[in-house]
Amino acid sequence: LRAATSSHEDITGKAYHAIADAVSTLLAANVEAGAVRADLTPETVLHGLGGLLYLDPRGDWHRQAEALADLIWHGMRRSRD
């Protein structure tokens, strides 16, 4: 009942923070494993993933999603100097 009477801003704010916290946890684990750059923030990763919202579900979304994920993942990877 409380969730049904919460304001839209409350729900979206809580959802955003929950997702950002999850991304933060994943980033920390991957930084520790040496898989991604240490200078990434959860917000930067979420902004990159926001591109998924622009995919056309009636178009070639699968290929576009793969290309976007590939771009994001390669941009996040730590360089192997």
C-alpha atoms as an extended CHARMM CRD file, in Angstrom:
* protein
*
        81  EXT
         1         1  LEU       CA              0.0000000000        0.0000000000        0.0000000000  PROA      1               0.0000000000
         2         2  ARG       CA              2.8470000000        2.3560000000        0.7910000000  PROA      2               0.0000000000
         3         3  ALA       CA              4.3920000000        1.7720000000       -2.6510000000  PROA      3               0.0000000000
         4         4  ALA       CA              1.0690000000        2.5130000000       -4.3360000000  PROA      4               0.0000000000
         5         5  THR       CA              0.7420000000        5.8250000000       -2.5180000000  PROA      5               0.0000000000
         6         6  SER       CA              4.3760000000        6.9000000000       -2.9580000000  PROA      6               0.0000000000
         7         7  SER       CA              5.0480000000        9.7310000000       -5.3070000000  PROA      7               0.0000000000
         8         8  HSD       CA              6.4210000000        8.9640000000       -8.7580000000  PROA      8               0.0000000000
         9         9  GLU       CA              9.5950000000       10.8770000000       -7.8590000000  PROA      9               0.0000000000
        10        10  ASP       CA             10.0580000000        8.7210000000       -4.7780000000  PROA      10              0.0000000000
        11        11  ILE       CA              9.8320000000        5.5170000000       -6.7900000000  PROA      11              0.0000000000
        12        12  THR       CA             12.0920000000        6.6450000000       -9.6190000000  PROA      12              0.0000000000
        13        13  GLY       CA             14.6160000000        8.1140000000       -7.1900000000  PROA      13              0.0000000000
        14        14  LYS       CA             14.7650000000        4.8940000000       -5.1950000000  PROA      14              0.0000000000
        15        15  ALA       CA             15.0300000000        2.8240000000       -8.3700000000  PROA      15              0.0000000000
        16        16  TYR       CA             17.8660000000        4.9860000000       -9.7020000000  PROA      16              0.0000000000
        17        17  HSD       CA             19.8090000000        4.7340000000       -6.4460000000  PROA      17              0.0000000000
        18        18  ALA       CA             19.2930000000        0.9650000000       -6.2960000000  PROA      18              0.0000000000
        19        19  ILE       CA             20.5800000000        0.5630000000       -9.8650000000  PROA      19              0.0000000000
        20        20  ALA       CA             23.5090000000        2.9460000000       -9.2500000000  PROA      20              0.0000000000
        21        21  ASP       CA             24.4260000000        0.9990000000       -6.1050000000  PROA      21              0.0000000000
        22        22  ALA       CA             24.3460000000       -2.2810000000       -8.0460000000  PROA      22              0.0000000000
        23        23  VAL       CA             26.5340000000       -0.8280000000      -10.8220000000  PROA      23              0.0000000000
        24        24  SER       CA             28.9010000000        0.5390000000       -8.1700000000  PROA      24              0.0000000000
        25        25  THR       CA             29.2640000000       -2.9250000000       -6.6470000000  PROA      25              0.0000000000
        26        26  LEU       CA             29.9060000000       -4.4870000000      -10.0650000000  PROA      26              0.0000000000
        27        27  LEU       CA             32.4420000000       -1.7860000000      -10.9500000000  PROA      27              0.0000000000
        28        28  ALA       CA             34.3120000000       -2.2210000000       -7.6730000000  PROA      28              0.0000000000
        29        29  ALA       CA             34.5760000000       -5.9830000000       -8.2120000000  PROA      29              0.0000000000
        30        30  ASN       CA             35.7820000000       -5.5290000000      -11.7880000000  PROA      30              0.0000000000
        31        31  VAL       CA             38.2960000000       -2.8390000000      -10.8180000000  PROA      31              0.0000000000
        32        32  GLU       CA             39.6630000000       -5.1550000000       -8.1420000000  PROA      32              0.0000000000
        33        33  ALA       CA             39.8930000000       -7.9540000000      -10.7180000000  PROA      33              0.0000000000
        34        34  GLY       CA             41.7470000000       -5.6180000000      -13.0830000000  PROA      34              0.0000000000
        35        35  ALA       CA             39.0550000000       -5.9290000000      -15.7470000000  PROA      35              0.0000000000
        36        36  VAL       CA             37.8940000000       -2.3010000000      -15.9760000000  PROA      36              0.0000000000
        37        37  ARG       CA             39.3570000000        1.1630000000      -15.5680000000  PROA      37              0.0000000000
        38        38  ALA       CA             39.4590000000        2.5320000000      -12.0320000000  PROA      38              0.0000000000
        39        39  ASP       CA             38.2820000000        6.0120000000      -13.0600000000  PROA      39              0.0000000000
        40        40  LEU       CA             34.7600000000        4.9460000000      -14.0420000000  PROA      40              0.0000000000
        41        41  THR       CA             31.7570000000        6.0790000000      -12.0380000000  PROA      41              0.0000000000
        42        42  PRO       CA             28.3990000000        4.3210000000      -11.8600000000  PROA      42              0.0000000000
        43        43  GLU       CA             26.8050000000        7.4240000000      -13.3640000000  PROA      43              0.0000000000
        44        44  THR       CA             29.0890000000        7.2860000000      -16.4100000000  PROA      44              0.0000000000
        45        45  VAL       CA             28.2470000000        3.6270000000      -16.9960000000  PROA      45              0.0000000000
        46        46  LEU       CA             24.5240000000        4.3080000000      -16.5940000000  PROA      46              0.0000000000
        47        47  HSD       CA             24.7220000000        7.1980000000      -19.0590000000  PROA      47              0.0000000000
        48        48  GLY       CA             26.3560000000        4.8640000000      -21.5690000000  PROA      48              0.0000000000
        49        49  LEU       CA             23.7170000000        2.2080000000      -21.0370000000  PROA      49              0.0000000000
        50        50  GLY       CA             21.0500000000        4.8630000000      -21.4800000000  PROA      50              0.0000000000
        51        51  GLY       CA             21.6820000000        4.5300000000      -25.2000000000  PROA      51              0.0000000000
        52        52  LEU       CA             19.6790000000        1.3030000000      -25.0540000000  PROA      52              0.0000000000
        53        53  LEU       CA             16.5700000000        3.4390000000      -24.6030000000  PROA      53              0.0000000000
        54        54  TYR       CA             17.0030000000        4.7850000000      -28.1240000000  PROA      54              0.0000000000
        55        55  LEU       CA             16.9180000000        1.4200000000      -29.8740000000  PROA      55              0.0000000000
        56        56  ASP       CA             13.9840000000        0.8690000000      -32.2120000000  PROA      56              0.0000000000
        57        57  PRO       CA             12.1210000000       -2.2680000000      -31.0900000000  PROA      57              0.0000000000
        58        58  ARG       CA             10.7640000000       -2.6400000000      -34.6200000000  PROA      58              0.0000000000
        59        59  GLY       CA             14.2120000000       -2.3460000000      -36.1970000000  PROA      59              0.0000000000
        60        60  ASP       CA             17.4890000000       -4.1890000000      -35.9070000000  PROA      60              0.0000000000
        61        61  TRP       CA             17.6190000000       -3.6420000000      -32.1470000000  PROA      61              0.0000000000
        62        62  HSD       CA             19.5190000000       -6.8500000000      -31.4210000000  PROA      62              0.0000000000
        63        63  ARG       CA             22.5140000000       -5.8980000000      -33.5880000000  PROA      63              0.0000000000
        64        64  GLN       CA             22.3930000000       -2.3230000000      -32.2890000000  PROA      64              0.0000000000
        65        65  ALA       CA             22.3040000000       -3.5070000000      -28.6700000000  PROA      65              0.0000000000
        66        66  GLU       CA             25.3030000000       -5.7640000000      -29.2990000000  PROA      66              0.0000000000
        67        67  ALA       CA             27.2170000000       -2.8990000000      -30.9210000000  PROA      67              0.0000000000
        68        68  LEU       CA             26.4010000000       -0.5250000000      -28.0650000000  PROA      68              0.0000000000
        69        69  ALA       CA             27.3500000000       -3.0860000000      -25.3970000000  PROA      69              0.0000000000
        70        70  ASP       CA             30.5900000000       -3.7860000000      -27.2750000000  PROA      70              0.0000000000
        71        71  LEU       CA             31.3990000000       -0.0630000000      -27.4190000000  PROA      71              0.0000000000
        72        72  ILE       CA             30.6530000000        0.4290000000      -23.7180000000  PROA      72              0.0000000000
        73        73  TRP       CA             32.5640000000       -2.6660000000      -22.6100000000  PROA      73              0.0000000000
        74        74  HSD       CA             35.6380000000       -1.8470000000      -24.6990000000  PROA      74              0.0000000000
        75        75  GLY       CA             35.5900000000        1.7250000000      -23.4270000000  PROA      75              0.0000000000
        76        76  MET       CA             35.4570000000        0.4730000000      -19.8440000000  PROA      76              0.0000000000
        77        77  ARG       CA             38.3060000000       -2.0090000000      -20.1710000000  PROA      77              0.0000000000
        78        78  ARG       CA             41.5520000000       -1.2580000000      -18.4600000000  PROA      78              0.0000000000
        79        79  SER       CA             44.4280000000       -0.7800000000      -20.8840000000  PROA      79              0.0000000000
        80        80  ARG       CA             47.0730000000       -3.4790000000      -20.6790000000  PROA      80              0.0000000000
        81        81  ASP       CA             50.0880000000       -1.1460000000      -20.8610000000  PROA      81              0.0000000000
